[in-house]
Structure formats: structure tokens, C-alpha cells
Short mmCIF file of C-alpha atoms and ligand atoms in Angstrom, two decimals:
data_model
loop_
_atom_site.label_atom_id
_atom_site.label_comp_id
_atom_site.label_asym_id
_atom_site.label_seq_id
_atom_site.Cartn_x
_atom_site.Cartn_y
_atom_site.Cartn_z
CA MET A 20 83.44 174.81 -27.70
CA THR A 21 85.41 175.67 -30.83
CA TYR A 22 83.35 178.41 -32.41
CA ALA A 23 82.77 180.56 -29.42
CA TYR A 24 81.84 183.43 -31.61
CA LEU A 25 78.71 181.63 -32.88
CA LYS A 26 77.28 182.12 -29.49
CA THR A 27 77.87 185.92 -29.43
CA ASN A 28 76.67 186.29 -32.95
CA ILE A 29 73.49 184.33 -32.12
CA GLN A 30 72.52 186.17 -29.21
CA GLN A 31 73.23 189.74 -30.97
CA ILE A 32 70.91 188.85 -33.81
CA ARG A 33 68.36 187.34 -31.56
CA LYS A 34 68.25 190.53 -29.62
CA ALA A 35 68.23 192.65 -32.83
CA ILE A 36 65.45 190.57 -34.10
CA ASP A 37 63.56 190.90 -30.95
CA SER A 38 64.01 194.75 -30.67
CA VAL A 39 62.56 195.47 -34.14
CA LYS A 40 59.05 197.07 -33.96
CA ARG A 41 56.87 194.68 -36.14
CA PRO A 42 53.47 194.42 -37.51
CA TRP A 43 52.87 190.93 -36.14
CA THR A 44 52.42 189.34 -32.58
CA HIS A 45 53.90 186.22 -33.54
CA PRO A 46 57.52 185.33 -33.32
CA VAL A 47 60.24 185.80 -35.80
CA THR A 48 62.03 182.37 -36.55
CA LEU A 49 65.58 182.84 -37.26
CA ILE A 50 66.96 180.26 -39.81
CA GLY A 51 70.80 179.92 -39.81
CA VAL A 52 71.97 179.66 -43.34
CA THR A 53 74.65 177.09 -43.42
CA LYS A 54 75.65 176.60 -46.78
CA THR A 55 79.31 176.03 -47.18
CA TYR A 56 79.81 175.19 -43.52
CA GLU A 57 80.38 171.68 -42.08
CA ALA A 58 78.50 169.73 -39.42
CA ASP A 59 80.73 170.66 -36.48
CA ILE A 60 80.00 174.31 -36.82
CA ILE A 61 76.33 173.88 -37.59
CA ASN A 62 76.09 171.69 -34.53
CA GLU A 63 77.61 174.13 -32.32
CA SER A 64 75.34 176.89 -33.58
CA ILE A 65 72.43 174.35 -32.85
CA ALA A 66 73.67 173.97 -29.10
CA TYR A 67 73.58 177.92 -29.05
CA GLY A 68 69.92 177.84 -30.01
CA ILE A 69 69.56 177.66 -33.72
CA GLN A 70 66.39 175.44 -34.41
CA ALA A 71 66.37 175.67 -38.26
CA ILE A 72 68.94 175.50 -40.87
CA GLY A 73 68.70 176.67 -44.33
CA GLU A 74 70.70 175.09 -47.26
CA ASN A 75 70.58 176.04 -51.06
CA LYS A 76 72.17 172.91 -52.46
CA VAL A 77 70.80 169.30 -52.45
CA GLN A 78 74.23 167.93 -52.67
CA GLU A 79 75.18 169.74 -49.44
CA ILE A 80 72.09 168.50 -47.57
CA MET A 81 72.91 164.97 -48.59
CA ARG A 82 76.60 165.40 -47.65
CA LYS A 83 75.82 166.89 -44.11
CA TYR A 84 72.50 165.17 -43.22
CA ASP A 85 73.68 162.44 -41.06
CA ALA A 86 76.49 164.40 -39.17
CA VAL A 87 74.06 167.21 -38.12
CA ALA A 88 72.26 166.95 -34.67
CA GLU A 89 68.78 165.33 -34.86
CA GLY A 90 66.03 167.64 -34.13
CA VAL A 91 66.90 170.58 -35.99
CA ALA A 92 64.57 171.65 -38.82
CA TRP A 93 65.95 171.52 -42.56
CA HIS A 94 64.92 174.21 -44.95
CA LEU A 95 65.83 174.10 -48.61
CA ILE A 96 66.03 177.65 -49.77
CA GLY A 97 67.88 177.42 -53.02
CA HIS A 98 66.66 176.45 -56.43
CA LEU A 99 65.32 172.84 -56.68
CA GLN A 100 65.68 170.82 -59.77
CA THR A 101 62.79 168.48 -60.32
CA ASN A 102 65.19 165.62 -60.85
CA LYS A 103 66.68 166.10 -57.31
CA VAL A 104 63.30 166.27 -55.28
CA LYS A 105 63.80 162.33 -54.51
CA TYR A 106 66.88 162.78 -52.84
CA ILE A 107 65.67 165.40 -50.25
CA ILE A 108 62.00 164.70 -49.84
CA ASP A 109 62.52 162.55 -46.79
CA LYS A 110 65.13 165.12 -45.11
CA VAL A 111 63.65 168.60 -45.43
CA ASP A 112 61.06 170.19 -43.16
CA LEU A 113 60.34 173.16 -45.56
CA ILE A 114 60.90 173.61 -49.33
CA GLN A 115 61.04 177.45 -49.40
CA SER A 116 61.77 177.89 -53.05
CA VAL A 117 58.98 176.27 -54.86
CA ASP A 118 58.74 178.26 -58.22
CA SER A 119 57.02 176.10 -60.94
CA GLU A 120 54.14 173.68 -61.58
CA LYS A 121 56.48 171.03 -62.67
CA LEU A 122 58.46 171.05 -59.36
CA ALA A 123 55.18 171.07 -57.25
CA MET A 124 53.95 168.13 -59.14
CA GLU A 125 57.01 166.24 -58.56
CA ILE A 126 57.04 167.07 -54.94
CA GLU A 127 53.55 165.84 -54.80
CA LYS A 128 54.52 162.45 -56.34
CA ARG A 129 57.53 161.84 -54.32
CA ALA A 130 55.74 163.04 -51.10
CA ALA A 131 52.89 160.87 -51.66
CA ALA A 132 55.27 157.82 -52.24
CA ILE A 133 56.53 158.13 -48.71
CA HIS A 134 53.16 159.00 -46.97
CA LYS A 135 54.51 162.69 -46.14
CA ILE A 136 52.78 166.00 -46.32
CA GLN A 137 55.39 168.51 -47.53
CA ASP A 138 55.55 171.96 -46.33
CA ILE A 139 56.47 174.46 -48.85
CA LEU A 140 56.93 178.06 -49.56
CA ILE A 141 56.33 179.78 -52.95
CA GLN A 142 59.33 181.88 -54.01
CA ILE A 143 58.32 185.03 -55.56
CA ASN A 144 60.58 187.16 -57.66
CA VAL A 145 58.82 190.61 -56.62
CA ALA A 146 61.62 192.78 -58.16
CA GLY A 147 61.09 191.27 -61.55
CA GLU A 148 64.77 190.48 -61.92
CA ASP A 149 65.57 188.27 -65.04
CA GLN A 150 68.20 186.46 -63.41
CA LYS A 151 66.35 185.51 -60.04
CA ALA A 152 64.49 182.58 -59.08
CA GLY A 153 60.66 182.75 -58.18
CA ILE A 154 57.61 183.33 -59.87
CA ALA A 155 56.23 186.75 -60.86
CA PRO A 156 53.37 187.78 -58.50
CA GLU A 157 50.80 187.37 -61.33
CA ASP A 158 51.42 183.77 -61.54
CA LEU A 159 50.79 182.98 -58.18
CA PRO A 160 47.10 182.48 -58.65
CA ALA A 161 47.62 179.67 -61.03
CA LEU A 162 50.17 177.87 -59.14
CA LEU A 163 48.17 177.92 -55.89
CA GLU A 164 45.17 176.60 -57.94
CA LEU A 165 47.40 173.76 -59.14
CA ILE A 166 48.64 173.06 -55.86
CA SER A 167 45.10 173.05 -54.19
CA LYS A 168 44.66 169.82 -55.91
CA LEU A 169 47.83 168.27 -54.51
CA PRO A 170 47.00 166.64 -51.32
CA HIS A 171 50.62 166.00 -50.20
CA ILE A 172 51.64 169.39 -50.38
CA ARG A 173 50.95 172.18 -47.83
CA VAL A 174 51.51 175.96 -48.95
CA GLN A 175 52.53 177.72 -45.58
CA GLY A 176 53.40 181.18 -47.30
CA LEU A 177 55.73 182.78 -49.31
CA MET A 178 59.66 183.56 -49.74
CA ASN A 179 61.41 186.40 -51.58
CA ILE A 180 65.20 187.21 -51.88
CA GLY A 181 65.75 190.75 -51.42
CA LEU A 182 67.66 192.88 -53.95
CA PHE A 183 71.39 193.53 -53.51
CA THR A 184 71.12 197.26 -53.03
CA ASP A 185 71.64 200.27 -50.92
CA ASP A 186 68.32 201.76 -51.95
CA GLU A 187 66.40 201.06 -48.65
CA ALA A 188 63.09 202.67 -49.97
CA LEU A 189 63.23 200.18 -53.01
CA LEU A 190 63.92 197.26 -50.74
CA ARG A 191 61.06 198.32 -48.38
CA SER A 192 58.65 198.73 -51.40
CA HIS A 193 59.36 195.18 -52.27
CA PHE A 194 59.06 193.95 -48.74
CA LYS A 195 55.72 195.67 -48.62
CA LYS A 196 54.71 193.85 -51.89
CA MET A 197 55.49 190.60 -50.39
CA ARG A 198 53.39 191.11 -47.26
CA MET A 199 50.43 192.13 -49.48
CA LEU A 200 50.77 189.07 -51.48
CA PHE A 201 51.18 187.23 -48.30
CA GLU A 202 48.08 188.47 -46.75
CA THR A 203 46.00 187.43 -49.80
CA LEU A 204 46.73 183.82 -49.17
CA PRO A 205 43.66 183.00 -46.97
CA ASP A 206 41.50 184.59 -49.64
CA TYR A 207 42.04 181.87 -52.18
CA GLY A 208 40.02 179.57 -49.60
CA TYR A 209 41.97 176.61 -50.36
CA SER A 210 42.46 174.26 -47.43
CA ASN A 211 46.10 173.28 -47.95
CA VAL A 212 47.20 177.12 -48.17
CA THR A 213 47.79 179.27 -45.16
CA ALA A 214 49.52 182.58 -44.51
CA THR A 215 51.80 181.20 -41.87
CA HIS A 216 55.58 182.09 -42.98
CA LEU A 217 56.59 185.00 -44.70
CA SER A 218 60.38 184.41 -45.24
CA MET A 219 62.32 187.56 -46.35
CA GLY A 220 65.42 189.35 -44.86
CA MET A 221 69.04 188.14 -44.91
CA SER A 222 72.11 189.42 -42.95
CA GLY A 223 72.04 192.97 -44.48
CA ASP A 224 68.43 193.62 -44.45
CA PHE A 225 66.75 191.38 -41.96
CA GLU A 226 65.60 194.28 -39.60
CA LEU A 227 63.89 196.05 -42.32
CA ALA A 228 62.27 192.99 -43.41
CA ILE A 229 60.84 192.32 -40.04
CA GLU A 230 59.49 195.90 -39.96
CA GLU A 231 57.61 195.06 -42.95
CA GLY A 232 56.30 191.76 -41.71
CA ALA A 233 58.74 188.88 -42.12
CA THR A 234 58.13 185.98 -39.59
CA MET A 235 61.24 184.20 -40.90
CA VAL A 236 64.60 185.49 -41.68
CA ARG A 237 67.41 183.61 -43.19
CA VAL A 238 70.79 184.62 -41.65
CA GLY A 239 73.86 183.18 -42.81
CA THR A 240 77.09 185.70 -42.89
CA SER A 241 76.29 187.47 -39.60
CA ILE A 242 76.21 183.97 -37.66
CA TYR A 243 78.81 181.94 -39.55
CA GLY A 244 81.20 184.55 -40.94
CA LYS A 245 82.15 185.12 -44.54
CA ARG A 246 81.47 182.08 -46.98
CA ASN A 247 84.51 180.63 -48.58
CA TYR A 248 83.31 179.10 -51.89
CA SER A 249 86.51 177.45 -53.06
C1 LIG B 315 72.95 182.60 -48.65
C2 LIG B 315 71.57 182.70 -48.53
C3 LIG B 315 71.01 183.54 -47.50
C4 LIG B 315 71.70 184.23 -46.26
O1 LIG B 315 72.59 185.25 -46.63
P1 LIG B 315 73.35 186.12 -45.82
O2 LIG B 315 73.66 187.50 -46.57
O3 LIG B 315 74.78 185.34 -45.75
O4 LIG B 315 72.79 186.38 -44.57
C5 LIG B 315 69.65 183.88 -47.32
N1 LIG B 315 68.68 183.40 -48.35
C6 LIG B 315 69.23 182.62 -49.37
C7 LIG B 315 68.19 182.18 -50.30
C8 LIG B 315 70.59 182.27 -49.39
O5 LIG B 315 71.00 181.74 -50.63
#
């Protein structure tokens, strides 16, 4: 085992996750965010219990896909360009970052072509930051209505990228808004929309996110170490 620290990191994070007092009874899924890391490290983390991995770039998924152990769930967590859906539609278990009607329609088309029902989350920009991906909360009803007519897509919940801030109260208020939106999902009454996953929280704020109702946390740095983008 070359990367023994992974075992310690994963155990510590799992312990931290399980010790947070949370409003849900169901378990919290730990997504190992593996961007910039290669298959050997990823595979060792899978051996230590990581069951789902998150990547933010289509090219990285393509490059690593065949070398990563089978059976792990692949999540796309970064912005997805419409013209790249075709490359990953047969590979990803959950697209967490759906943020437009155009993208939803392309996913429908590509999923239908391979007879797949694609699970997705809708990414919400709850902080209203200009530079961030995700739809405004008020645009959620229209997007859900469109998706309700797309038989090869299943909305399983919502995703949010938290602010990079030390202001815990502000962060918490955004997580609370996310949970409120999440809890409205069943009210729409669409058969392909459920409130199953609320994906929020990263290395710096996953405990806070779980306290506010996250069912899925995306942790990179605290498992794999600092990323080197060069
Ligand atoms: C990189 C990334 C993460 C993980 O961030 P860390 O701070 O390294 O845990 C989570 N979510 C998304 C969307 C990311 O791009």
C-alpha cells in the first residue's frame, strides 16, 4: 500500500461524519473528490472504502475511466458543456451539476440513445454569486417542469457549492436555504423528481453541511491532500 495516509484520512472523515448530529435518519454518502489525482491513488482509496468518486472535468473522467476499479460510482460535479455530454453519458452514475434546460435536453437525448435513465442533481447558486455555476432558486420550478417531461432523466435532489468564507453564520444560512428548497421537491408531484440526495459540504465545511441536512458530502483535500494543478 503506497498511500497509507489515505486509510487514516478516510477513517477520520468517516468518523467525523458519523459523529455530527444530523436532522436525517439516513446515512451520509462520502464522495471522494479525485480531480487531479491518478488512478493508482483513486484505486487505493476505493480499497479503503470510498464507494463514489467526484470529478469536475469530462476529460479527466475519460482519461482515468478504464484504469479505475470497477464498481465505484462516478459523479460529475463540475460544469458540463452540452457538447460533451456524449462522452460521459455511458460512464457517470450521477451528474450533480445540471444547471440549464439546454443541458437537461441534451442529457435526455443522449441517455435515450443508449436506453439509460440518467440520475442527476440540480445545481443551485444559492448565494447569488455571479461567477458561480448553478441556477437561481427561483428558476427551479421551470427547470423541473421541463425535466418532468423527459423520461430518461431522474432528478434525485440538489447540489450546492458553498461559499469560500469564514462566516459560519452566512454559510449556515445558505445550507438552510438549500434544505428548504430540497424539501419542496416532492411537492411538485413529478414522478421523476425525488428528494433523495442533498449534496453540499466540502473539506472545510462538511460537518456544518451535515448539521443542516446534507446527505452527500464531497471531500477532496482532506482525503487525498492538496491538489497540484500544474
Ligand atoms: C474540488 C471540489 C470539491 C472538493 O473540495 P475540497 O475542498 O478539496 O474538499 C467539492 N465539490 C466540487 C464541486 C469541487 O469542484
